[in-house]
Amino acid sequence: MPLPAVLPPALAALPMRHKVPPPEQLRAHILEGRSWPVALPVTFTPFASAQPCSARCVFCSETLRPHGSGRLSASLRPGPRYQEGLARALAALQGLPLGISLSGLESTDAPEWLLGVLDVLEAHERHPAGHVEEKVLYSNAAGLCAETSGGVLLPRLARYGLTRVEISRHHPEAPRNDGIMRFRPGQPVARQEVFEAAVHATRGHVPVRLVCIVQRTGVATPTDVVDYLRWAVERLGVTDVVFREFSRLHGLYQPNTTWRTIERDRVPIESLLEPLLPDGPGSDFEPVDVTRGYYYWNARLRWRGQCSVTFEASDYQDMKARHHSGVIHKFVFHANGNLCADWDPEREVLLRTA
């Protein structure tokens, strides 16, 4: 996503990190006899879809249906030879430095599936050419609670060497959050005390970053941002928070309830960031740097010297253009056995393992 045409003065002089390499720095990699240019850094996602998600977030991108698409990856379920296919896909990527991104639906809802995936990923790393640089789990914490699978999953994730868990919570108050995340009946993590205990327990094993998707019905103002940060630091002991805007959709997706919610409830990230930027000494927010990724940009600040705070915006039109460009920016292994350079399980297919 392009940066704003004019950066606020407090950001304009900051160091700029570029995550998209120039053409001469692309890495060539052979897949199925064809040489592909790969933009590094690149992440690999074993898309989690072993069962329906424990939450039904009103903005869930996995329910957006692109024009002309077939089955969504979220609707696919892994078969009995899934792990064999996953191992084959990773073997095809040996020699490339990968970031592991555990996302899709909720990975921790299916602990047996997740434990099996971790075993395959570790086997890949044990190979001399199995290079892994970063390992991130994206979670709503449903399976990290003591009441569910936390006692099994947290020690295992720590042994795996997880870089961090990015835990989603979109308002500090459980009723407001549940109006957004809509946990299924009986999910313990919907309760405030259970969620907070799960975050503390997770922090005892791996670093935690809190993720808040800003929206009209949740965190929508600069004051809301500060209230969320105070809760994160003082109640949860978390010192890393990201506020993300709904991705820009343009005309890529068929209008449905999710699409209408995103368009209706969008809060532009600049409307939160700019009022919080310092206009002199003594501000609670200290700008650190700006990053430009292949379909997103963000600004990182420090809040009261205690917490790293990132404000981020992204653009799915930019993402799709990159994915269809012939240069690989992303690897996704879908439950149908396809290794793709896109989130669609039948587009940009690089390898079929089933």
Short mmCIF file of N, CA and C in Angstrom, two decimals, residues 96-243:
data_model
loop_
_atom_site.label_atom_id
_atom_site.label_comp_id
_atom_site.label_asym_id
_atom_site.label_seq_id
_atom_site.Cartn_x
_atom_site.Cartn_y
_atom_site.Cartn_z
N LEU A 96 15.55 -21.64 0.72
CA LEU A 96 15.00 -20.29 0.90
C LEU A 96 14.87 -19.97 2.38
N PRO A 97 15.29 -18.79 2.80
CA PRO A 97 15.01 -18.38 4.19
C PRO A 97 13.53 -18.02 4.31
N LEU A 98 12.83 -18.68 5.21
CA LEU A 98 11.39 -18.49 5.36
C LEU A 98 11.06 -17.89 6.72
N GLY A 99 10.03 -17.07 6.74
CA GLY A 99 9.35 -16.75 7.98
C GLY A 99 8.13 -17.64 8.07
N ILE A 100 7.89 -18.23 9.23
CA ILE A 100 6.72 -19.09 9.41
C ILE A 100 5.59 -18.26 10.00
N SER A 101 4.46 -18.26 9.31
CA SER A 101 3.29 -17.49 9.73
C SER A 101 2.12 -18.44 9.92
N LEU A 102 1.80 -18.75 11.17
CA LEU A 102 0.73 -19.70 11.49
C LEU A 102 -0.59 -18.94 11.58
N SER A 103 -1.34 -18.96 10.49
CA SER A 103 -2.57 -18.17 10.43
C SER A 103 -3.59 -18.88 9.55
N GLY A 104 -4.67 -18.19 9.26
CA GLY A 104 -5.78 -18.76 8.52
C GLY A 104 -7.01 -18.62 9.39
N LEU A 105 -7.67 -19.74 9.75
CA LEU A 105 -8.67 -19.71 10.80
C LEU A 105 -7.91 -19.78 12.13
N GLU A 106 -8.49 -20.33 13.18
CA GLU A 106 -7.81 -20.34 14.48
C GLU A 106 -7.04 -21.64 14.67
N SER A 107 -5.70 -21.53 14.61
CA SER A 107 -4.84 -22.71 14.72
C SER A 107 -5.04 -23.46 16.03
N THR A 108 -5.25 -22.72 17.13
CA THR A 108 -5.31 -23.37 18.44
C THR A 108 -6.64 -24.06 18.70
N ASP A 109 -7.62 -23.88 17.81
CA ASP A 109 -8.89 -24.60 17.97
C ASP A 109 -8.72 -26.10 17.73
N ALA A 110 -7.71 -26.46 16.97
CA ALA A 110 -7.46 -27.86 16.61
C ALA A 110 -6.07 -28.24 17.08
N PRO A 111 -5.89 -28.49 18.38
CA PRO A 111 -4.54 -28.71 18.92
C PRO A 111 -3.81 -29.88 18.29
N GLU A 112 -4.50 -30.97 17.97
CA GLU A 112 -3.82 -32.10 17.35
C GLU A 112 -3.27 -31.72 15.98
N TRP A 113 -4.06 -30.98 15.22
CA TRP A 113 -3.58 -30.51 13.91
C TRP A 113 -2.35 -29.62 14.09
N LEU A 114 -2.43 -28.66 15.02
CA LEU A 114 -1.32 -27.72 15.23
C LEU A 114 -0.07 -28.45 15.70
N LEU A 115 -0.21 -29.39 16.61
CA LEU A 115 0.96 -30.14 17.08
C LEU A 115 1.60 -30.91 15.94
N GLY A 116 0.80 -31.48 15.06
CA GLY A 116 1.34 -32.18 13.90
C GLY A 116 2.07 -31.25 12.96
N VAL A 117 1.53 -30.06 12.76
CA VAL A 117 2.19 -29.06 11.91
C VAL A 117 3.54 -28.67 12.50
N LEU A 118 3.58 -28.45 13.81
CA LEU A 118 4.85 -28.08 14.45
C LEU A 118 5.89 -29.18 14.27
N ASP A 119 5.48 -30.43 14.34
CA ASP A 119 6.42 -31.53 14.12
C ASP A 119 7.02 -31.47 12.72
N VAL A 120 6.18 -31.21 11.72
CA VAL A 120 6.67 -31.14 10.34
C VAL A 120 7.58 -29.93 10.16
N LEU A 121 7.22 -28.80 10.75
CA LEU A 121 8.05 -27.61 10.64
C LEU A 121 9.41 -27.82 11.29
N GLU A 122 9.43 -28.49 12.43
CA GLU A 122 10.71 -28.75 13.09
C GLU A 122 11.58 -29.69 12.26
N ALA A 123 10.96 -30.68 11.63
CA ALA A 123 11.72 -31.58 10.76
C ALA A 123 12.34 -30.80 9.60
N HIS A 124 11.61 -29.84 9.07
CA HIS A 124 12.16 -28.98 8.00
C HIS A 124 13.38 -28.22 8.51
N GLU A 125 13.28 -27.67 9.70
CA GLU A 125 14.41 -26.89 10.24
C GLU A 125 15.63 -27.76 10.51
N ARG A 126 15.43 -29.02 10.80
CA ARG A 126 16.58 -29.89 11.07
C ARG A 126 17.36 -30.20 9.79
N HIS A 127 16.76 -30.02 8.65
CA HIS A 127 17.47 -30.24 7.39
C HIS A 127 18.48 -29.10 7.21
N PRO A 128 19.69 -29.39 6.72
CA PRO A 128 20.70 -28.34 6.55
C PRO A 128 20.23 -27.17 5.69
N ALA A 129 19.29 -27.41 4.77
CA ALA A 129 18.80 -26.34 3.89
C ALA A 129 17.44 -25.81 4.34
N GLY A 130 17.00 -26.18 5.54
CA GLY A 130 15.71 -25.71 6.04
C GLY A 130 15.85 -24.45 6.86
N HIS A 131 15.99 -23.33 6.20
CA HIS A 131 16.29 -22.07 6.89
C HIS A 131 14.99 -21.37 7.32
N VAL A 132 14.87 -21.07 8.60
CA VAL A 132 13.72 -20.35 9.13
C VAL A 132 14.22 -19.17 9.94
N GLU A 133 13.64 -17.99 9.68
CA GLU A 133 14.13 -16.77 10.33
C GLU A 133 13.22 -16.27 11.44
N GLU A 134 11.91 -16.41 11.28
CA GLU A 134 10.96 -15.90 12.25
C GLU A 134 9.76 -16.83 12.28
N LYS A 135 9.14 -16.97 13.46
CA LYS A 135 8.01 -17.88 13.62
C LYS A 135 6.92 -17.16 14.43
N VAL A 136 5.79 -16.91 13.77
CA VAL A 136 4.74 -16.12 14.40
C VAL A 136 3.42 -16.88 14.34
N LEU A 137 2.72 -16.93 15.46
CA LEU A 137 1.37 -17.49 15.54
C LEU A 137 0.38 -16.35 15.69
N TYR A 138 -0.65 -16.35 14.85
CA TYR A 138 -1.74 -15.37 14.94
C TYR A 138 -2.93 -16.08 15.57
N SER A 139 -3.46 -15.55 16.67
CA SER A 139 -4.42 -16.31 17.47
C SER A 139 -5.44 -15.41 18.14
N ASN A 140 -6.63 -15.95 18.38
CA ASN A 140 -7.60 -15.27 19.25
C ASN A 140 -7.51 -15.78 20.68
N ALA A 141 -6.56 -16.67 20.94
CA ALA A 141 -6.26 -17.23 22.27
C ALA A 141 -7.27 -18.26 22.73
N ALA A 142 -8.19 -18.69 21.87
CA ALA A 142 -9.22 -19.65 22.31
C ALA A 142 -8.60 -20.94 22.82
N GLY A 143 -7.54 -21.41 22.17
CA GLY A 143 -6.91 -22.66 22.58
C GLY A 143 -5.71 -22.48 23.49
N LEU A 144 -5.47 -21.25 23.94
CA LEU A 144 -4.33 -20.98 24.82
C LEU A 144 -4.77 -20.83 26.28
N CYS A 145 -6.04 -20.99 26.54
CA CYS A 145 -6.57 -20.87 27.90
C CYS A 145 -6.31 -22.14 28.70
N ALA A 146 -6.23 -21.99 30.00
CA ALA A 146 -6.12 -23.17 30.87
C ALA A 146 -7.35 -24.06 30.73
N GLU A 147 -8.50 -23.45 30.42
CA GLU A 147 -9.75 -24.20 30.30
C GLU A 147 -9.82 -25.02 29.02
N THR A 148 -8.92 -24.76 28.06
CA THR A 148 -8.95 -25.50 26.80
C THR A 148 -7.63 -26.27 26.63
N SER A 149 -6.74 -25.79 25.76
CA SER A 149 -5.53 -26.55 25.44
C SER A 149 -4.24 -25.84 25.84
N GLY A 150 -4.35 -24.76 26.61
CA GLY A 150 -3.16 -24.00 26.94
C GLY A 150 -2.08 -24.80 27.62
N GLY A 151 -2.47 -25.72 28.50
CA GLY A 151 -1.49 -26.51 29.22
C GLY A 151 -0.63 -27.37 28.32
N VAL A 152 -1.15 -27.76 27.17
CA VAL A 152 -0.40 -28.56 26.21
C VAL A 152 0.30 -27.67 25.18
N LEU A 153 -0.43 -26.70 24.65
CA LEU A 153 0.09 -25.93 23.52
C LEU A 153 1.19 -24.95 23.92
N LEU A 154 1.04 -24.28 25.05
CA LEU A 154 2.02 -23.24 25.38
C LEU A 154 3.44 -23.80 25.57
N PRO A 155 3.63 -24.88 26.33
CA PRO A 155 4.99 -25.43 26.41
C PRO A 155 5.52 -25.90 25.06
N ARG A 156 4.64 -26.44 24.23
CA ARG A 156 5.08 -26.92 22.92
C ARG A 156 5.47 -25.76 22.02
N LEU A 157 4.72 -24.69 22.05
CA LEU A 157 5.06 -23.51 21.24
C LEU A 157 6.38 -22.91 21.71
N ALA A 158 6.62 -22.94 23.01
CA ALA A 158 7.89 -22.44 23.53
C ALA A 158 9.05 -23.31 23.04
N ARG A 159 8.87 -24.63 23.06
CA ARG A 159 9.93 -25.52 22.58
C ARG A 159 10.18 -25.32 21.08
N TYR A 160 9.14 -25.02 20.36
CA TYR A 160 9.28 -24.75 18.93
C TYR A 160 10.10 -23.49 18.68
N GLY A 161 10.20 -22.63 19.66
CA GLY A 161 10.99 -21.41 19.49
C GLY A 161 10.21 -20.29 18.83
N LEU A 162 8.91 -20.23 19.13
CA LEU A 162 8.06 -19.21 18.53
C LEU A 162 8.62 -17.81 18.82
N THR A 163 8.70 -16.99 17.80
CA THR A 163 9.18 -15.61 17.97
C THR A 163 8.21 -14.81 18.82
N ARG A 164 6.91 -14.95 18.50
CA ARG A 164 5.87 -14.27 19.27
C ARG A 164 4.51 -14.85 18.87
N VAL A 165 3.52 -14.57 19.72
CA VAL A 165 2.12 -14.81 19.40
C VAL A 165 1.46 -13.44 19.23
N GLU A 166 0.76 -13.25 18.14
CA GLU A 166 -0.03 -12.04 17.94
C GLU A 166 -1.47 -12.37 18.30
N ILE A 167 -1.91 -11.87 19.44
CA ILE A 167 -3.23 -12.21 19.98
C ILE A 167 -4.21 -11.08 19.69
N SER A 168 -5.32 -11.45 19.08
CA SER A 168 -6.33 -10.46 18.70
C SER A 168 -7.30 -10.20 19.85
N ARG A 169 -7.54 -8.94 20.11
CA ARG A 169 -8.60 -8.50 21.03
C ARG A 169 -8.92 -7.06 20.61
N HIS A 170 -10.16 -6.80 20.27
CA HIS A 170 -10.47 -5.56 19.57
C HIS A 170 -11.14 -4.51 20.44
N HIS A 171 -11.27 -4.80 21.71
CA HIS A 171 -11.71 -3.80 22.70
C HIS A 171 -11.34 -4.33 24.07
N PRO A 172 -10.94 -3.44 25.01
CA PRO A 172 -10.55 -3.91 26.34
C PRO A 172 -11.69 -4.48 27.16
N GLU A 173 -12.93 -4.17 26.81
CA GLU A 173 -14.08 -4.66 27.56
C GLU A 173 -14.70 -5.84 26.82
N ALA A 174 -14.92 -6.94 27.53
CA ALA A 174 -15.38 -8.18 26.90
C ALA A 174 -16.69 -8.03 26.13
N PRO A 175 -17.72 -7.35 26.65
CA PRO A 175 -18.96 -7.25 25.87
C PRO A 175 -18.77 -6.52 24.55
N ARG A 176 -18.00 -5.43 24.56
CA ARG A 176 -17.74 -4.70 23.31
C ARG A 176 -16.92 -5.56 22.36
N ASN A 177 -15.93 -6.25 22.91
CA ASN A 177 -15.11 -7.12 22.06
C ASN A 177 -15.94 -8.24 21.45
N ASP A 178 -16.82 -8.83 22.25
CA ASP A 178 -17.58 -9.97 21.74
C ASP A 178 -18.61 -9.54 20.70
N GLY A 179 -19.02 -8.28 20.73
CA GLY A 179 -19.87 -7.79 19.66
C GLY A 179 -19.15 -7.76 18.33
N ILE A 180 -17.81 -7.74 18.38
CA ILE A 180 -16.98 -7.74 17.17
C ILE A 180 -16.52 -9.15 16.83
N MET A 181 -15.97 -9.87 17.81
CA MET A 181 -15.39 -11.18 17.54
C MET A 181 -16.43 -12.30 17.53
N ARG A 182 -17.51 -12.13 18.26
CA ARG A 182 -18.63 -13.08 18.26
C ARG A 182 -18.16 -14.53 18.46
N PHE A 183 -17.56 -14.76 19.62
CA PHE A 183 -17.13 -16.13 19.93
C PHE A 183 -18.34 -17.06 19.97
N ARG A 184 -18.12 -18.29 19.57
CA ARG A 184 -19.20 -19.28 19.59
C ARG A 184 -19.60 -19.58 21.04
N PRO A 185 -20.83 -19.97 21.27
CA PRO A 185 -21.30 -20.24 22.64
C PRO A 185 -20.39 -21.26 23.35
N GLY A 186 -20.08 -20.95 24.60
CA GLY A 186 -19.28 -21.87 25.40
C GLY A 186 -17.79 -21.66 25.31
N GLN A 187 -17.33 -20.69 24.52
CA GLN A 187 -15.90 -20.45 24.42
C GLN A 187 -15.42 -19.68 25.66
N PRO A 188 -14.56 -20.28 26.50
CA PRO A 188 -14.12 -19.59 27.72
C PRO A 188 -13.42 -18.27 27.44
N VAL A 189 -12.69 -18.17 26.33
CA VAL A 189 -11.87 -16.98 26.07
C VAL A 189 -12.72 -15.72 25.89
N ALA A 190 -14.01 -15.88 25.66
CA ALA A 190 -14.87 -14.70 25.54
C ALA A 190 -14.93 -13.93 26.86
N ARG A 191 -14.71 -14.62 27.98
CA ARG A 191 -14.82 -13.98 29.29
C ARG A 191 -13.55 -13.19 29.59
N GLN A 192 -13.71 -12.02 30.18
CA GLN A 192 -12.60 -11.12 30.43
C GLN A 192 -11.51 -11.78 31.27
N GLU A 193 -11.91 -12.40 32.38
CA GLU A 193 -10.90 -12.95 33.29
C GLU A 193 -10.15 -14.12 32.66
N VAL A 194 -10.83 -14.89 31.81
CA VAL A 194 -10.17 -16.02 31.15
C VAL A 194 -9.18 -15.51 30.11
N PHE A 195 -9.59 -14.52 29.33
CA PHE A 195 -8.67 -13.96 28.34
C PHE A 195 -7.44 -13.37 29.00
N GLU A 196 -7.64 -12.58 30.03
CA GLU A 196 -6.49 -11.94 30.68
C GLU A 196 -5.56 -12.98 31.29
N ALA A 197 -6.11 -14.03 31.88
CA ALA A 197 -5.26 -15.09 32.43
C ALA A 197 -4.51 -15.81 31.31
N ALA A 198 -5.15 -15.99 30.16
CA ALA A 198 -4.49 -16.65 29.04
C ALA A 198 -3.33 -15.83 28.52
N VAL A 199 -3.49 -14.51 28.48
CA VAL A 199 -2.38 -13.66 28.03
C VAL A 199 -1.22 -13.75 29.01
N HIS A 200 -1.51 -13.68 30.29
CA HIS A 200 -0.43 -13.80 31.28
C HIS A 200 0.27 -15.15 31.16
N ALA A 201 -0.50 -16.22 30.99
CA ALA A 201 0.11 -17.55 30.85
C ALA A 201 0.95 -17.63 29.58
N THR A 202 0.46 -17.07 28.51
CA THR A 202 1.22 -17.10 27.25
C THR A 202 2.52 -16.33 27.39
N ARG A 203 2.48 -15.19 28.04
CA ARG A 203 3.69 -14.39 28.24
C ARG A 203 4.74 -15.16 29.04
N GLY A 204 4.32 -16.11 29.83
CA GLY A 204 5.27 -16.93 30.57
C GLY A 204 6.02 -17.91 29.69
N HIS A 205 5.59 -18.07 28.44
CA HIS A 205 6.23 -19.01 27.53
C HIS A 205 6.82 -18.35 26.29
N VAL A 206 6.09 -17.42 25.69
CA VAL A 206 6.55 -16.76 24.47
C VAL A 206 6.13 -15.29 24.51
N PRO A 207 6.83 -14.42 23.77
CA PRO A 207 6.44 -13.01 23.72
C PRO A 207 5.05 -12.84 23.10
N VAL A 208 4.34 -11.82 23.55
CA VAL A 208 2.98 -11.54 23.08
C VAL A 208 2.91 -10.15 22.47
N ARG A 209 2.26 -10.07 21.32
CA ARG A 209 1.86 -8.79 20.73
C ARG A 209 0.34 -8.77 20.67
N LEU A 210 -0.28 -7.73 21.17
CA LEU A 210 -1.73 -7.59 21.06
C LEU A 210 -2.08 -6.92 19.74
N VAL A 211 -3.13 -7.42 19.10
CA VAL A 211 -3.59 -6.88 17.82
C VAL A 211 -5.00 -6.35 17.99
N CYS A 212 -5.19 -5.10 17.62
CA CYS A 212 -6.51 -4.47 17.67
C CYS A 212 -6.85 -3.95 16.28
N ILE A 213 -7.92 -4.48 15.69
CA ILE A 213 -8.41 -3.95 14.42
C ILE A 213 -9.36 -2.81 14.76
N VAL A 214 -8.98 -1.60 14.37
CA VAL A 214 -9.77 -0.43 14.74
C VAL A 214 -11.04 -0.38 13.89
N GLN A 215 -12.13 0.06 14.51
CA GLN A 215 -13.42 0.10 13.81
C GLN A 215 -14.41 0.94 14.59
N ARG A 216 -15.45 1.35 13.91
CA ARG A 216 -16.43 2.27 14.48
C ARG A 216 -17.04 1.74 15.77
N THR A 217 -17.24 0.42 15.89
CA THR A 217 -17.89 -0.16 17.06
C THR A 217 -16.91 -0.58 18.16
N GLY A 218 -15.64 -0.31 17.96
CA GLY A 218 -14.64 -0.70 18.95
C GLY A 218 -13.70 0.44 19.27
N VAL A 219 -12.43 0.28 18.99
CA VAL A 219 -11.44 1.35 19.17
C VAL A 219 -11.54 2.26 17.95
N ALA A 220 -12.00 3.49 18.17
CA ALA A 220 -12.34 4.37 17.05
C ALA A 220 -11.78 5.78 17.19
N THR A 221 -11.20 6.12 18.34
CA THR A 221 -10.71 7.48 18.57
C THR A 221 -9.32 7.42 19.22
N PRO A 222 -8.58 8.53 19.18
CA PRO A 222 -7.29 8.55 19.88
C PRO A 222 -7.43 8.24 21.37
N THR A 223 -8.50 8.69 21.99
CA THR A 223 -8.72 8.37 23.41
C THR A 223 -8.89 6.87 23.61
N ASP A 224 -9.61 6.23 22.69
CA ASP A 224 -9.75 4.77 22.75
C ASP A 224 -8.40 4.08 22.65
N VAL A 225 -7.53 4.60 21.80
CA VAL A 225 -6.19 4.02 21.64
C VAL A 225 -5.44 4.07 22.97
N VAL A 226 -5.47 5.21 23.62
CA VAL A 226 -4.75 5.35 24.89
C VAL A 226 -5.35 4.44 25.96
N ASP A 227 -6.67 4.34 26.00
CA ASP A 227 -7.32 3.44 26.96
C ASP A 227 -6.90 1.99 26.72
N TYR A 228 -6.82 1.60 25.47
CA TYR A 228 -6.41 0.23 25.13
C TYR A 228 -4.96 0.00 25.57
N LEU A 229 -4.08 0.97 25.32
CA LEU A 229 -2.68 0.81 25.71
C LEU A 229 -2.55 0.72 27.23
N ARG A 230 -3.31 1.52 27.93
CA ARG A 230 -3.24 1.47 29.40
C ARG A 230 -3.66 0.08 29.91
N TRP A 231 -4.72 -0.46 29.32
CA TRP A 231 -5.17 -1.82 29.68
C TRP A 231 -4.10 -2.85 29.35
N ALA A 232 -3.51 -2.76 28.16
CA ALA A 232 -2.51 -3.74 27.73
C ALA A 232 -1.31 -3.75 28.67
N VAL A 233 -0.83 -2.57 29.01
CA VAL A 233 0.39 -2.47 29.82
C VAL A 233 0.10 -2.76 31.29
N GLU A 234 -0.94 -2.12 31.83
CA GLU A 234 -1.17 -2.19 33.27
C GLU A 234 -1.86 -3.49 33.70
N ARG A 235 -2.79 -3.99 32.90
CA ARG A 235 -3.53 -5.20 33.28
C ARG A 235 -2.88 -6.48 32.77
N LEU A 236 -2.29 -6.40 31.57
CA LEU A 236 -1.79 -7.61 30.92
C LEU A 236 -0.27 -7.71 30.91
N GLY A 237 0.42 -6.61 31.17
CA GLY A 237 1.88 -6.64 31.13
C GLY A 237 2.44 -6.73 29.72
N VAL A 238 1.62 -6.43 28.72
CA VAL A 238 2.04 -6.50 27.31
C VAL A 238 2.71 -5.20 26.92
N THR A 239 3.82 -5.30 26.20
CA THR A 239 4.58 -4.10 25.81
C THR A 239 4.74 -4.00 24.30
N ASP A 240 3.84 -4.63 23.55
CA ASP A 240 3.88 -4.60 22.09
C ASP A 240 2.44 -4.67 21.58
N VAL A 241 1.98 -3.59 20.95
CA VAL A 241 0.59 -3.50 20.49
C VAL A 241 0.57 -2.97 19.07
N VAL A 242 -0.31 -3.53 18.24
CA VAL A 242 -0.49 -3.01 16.89
C VAL A 242 -1.96 -2.68 16.67
N PHE A 243 -2.21 -1.51 16.10
CA PHE A 243 -3.55 -1.09 15.69
C PHE A 243 -3.59 -1.14 14.17
#
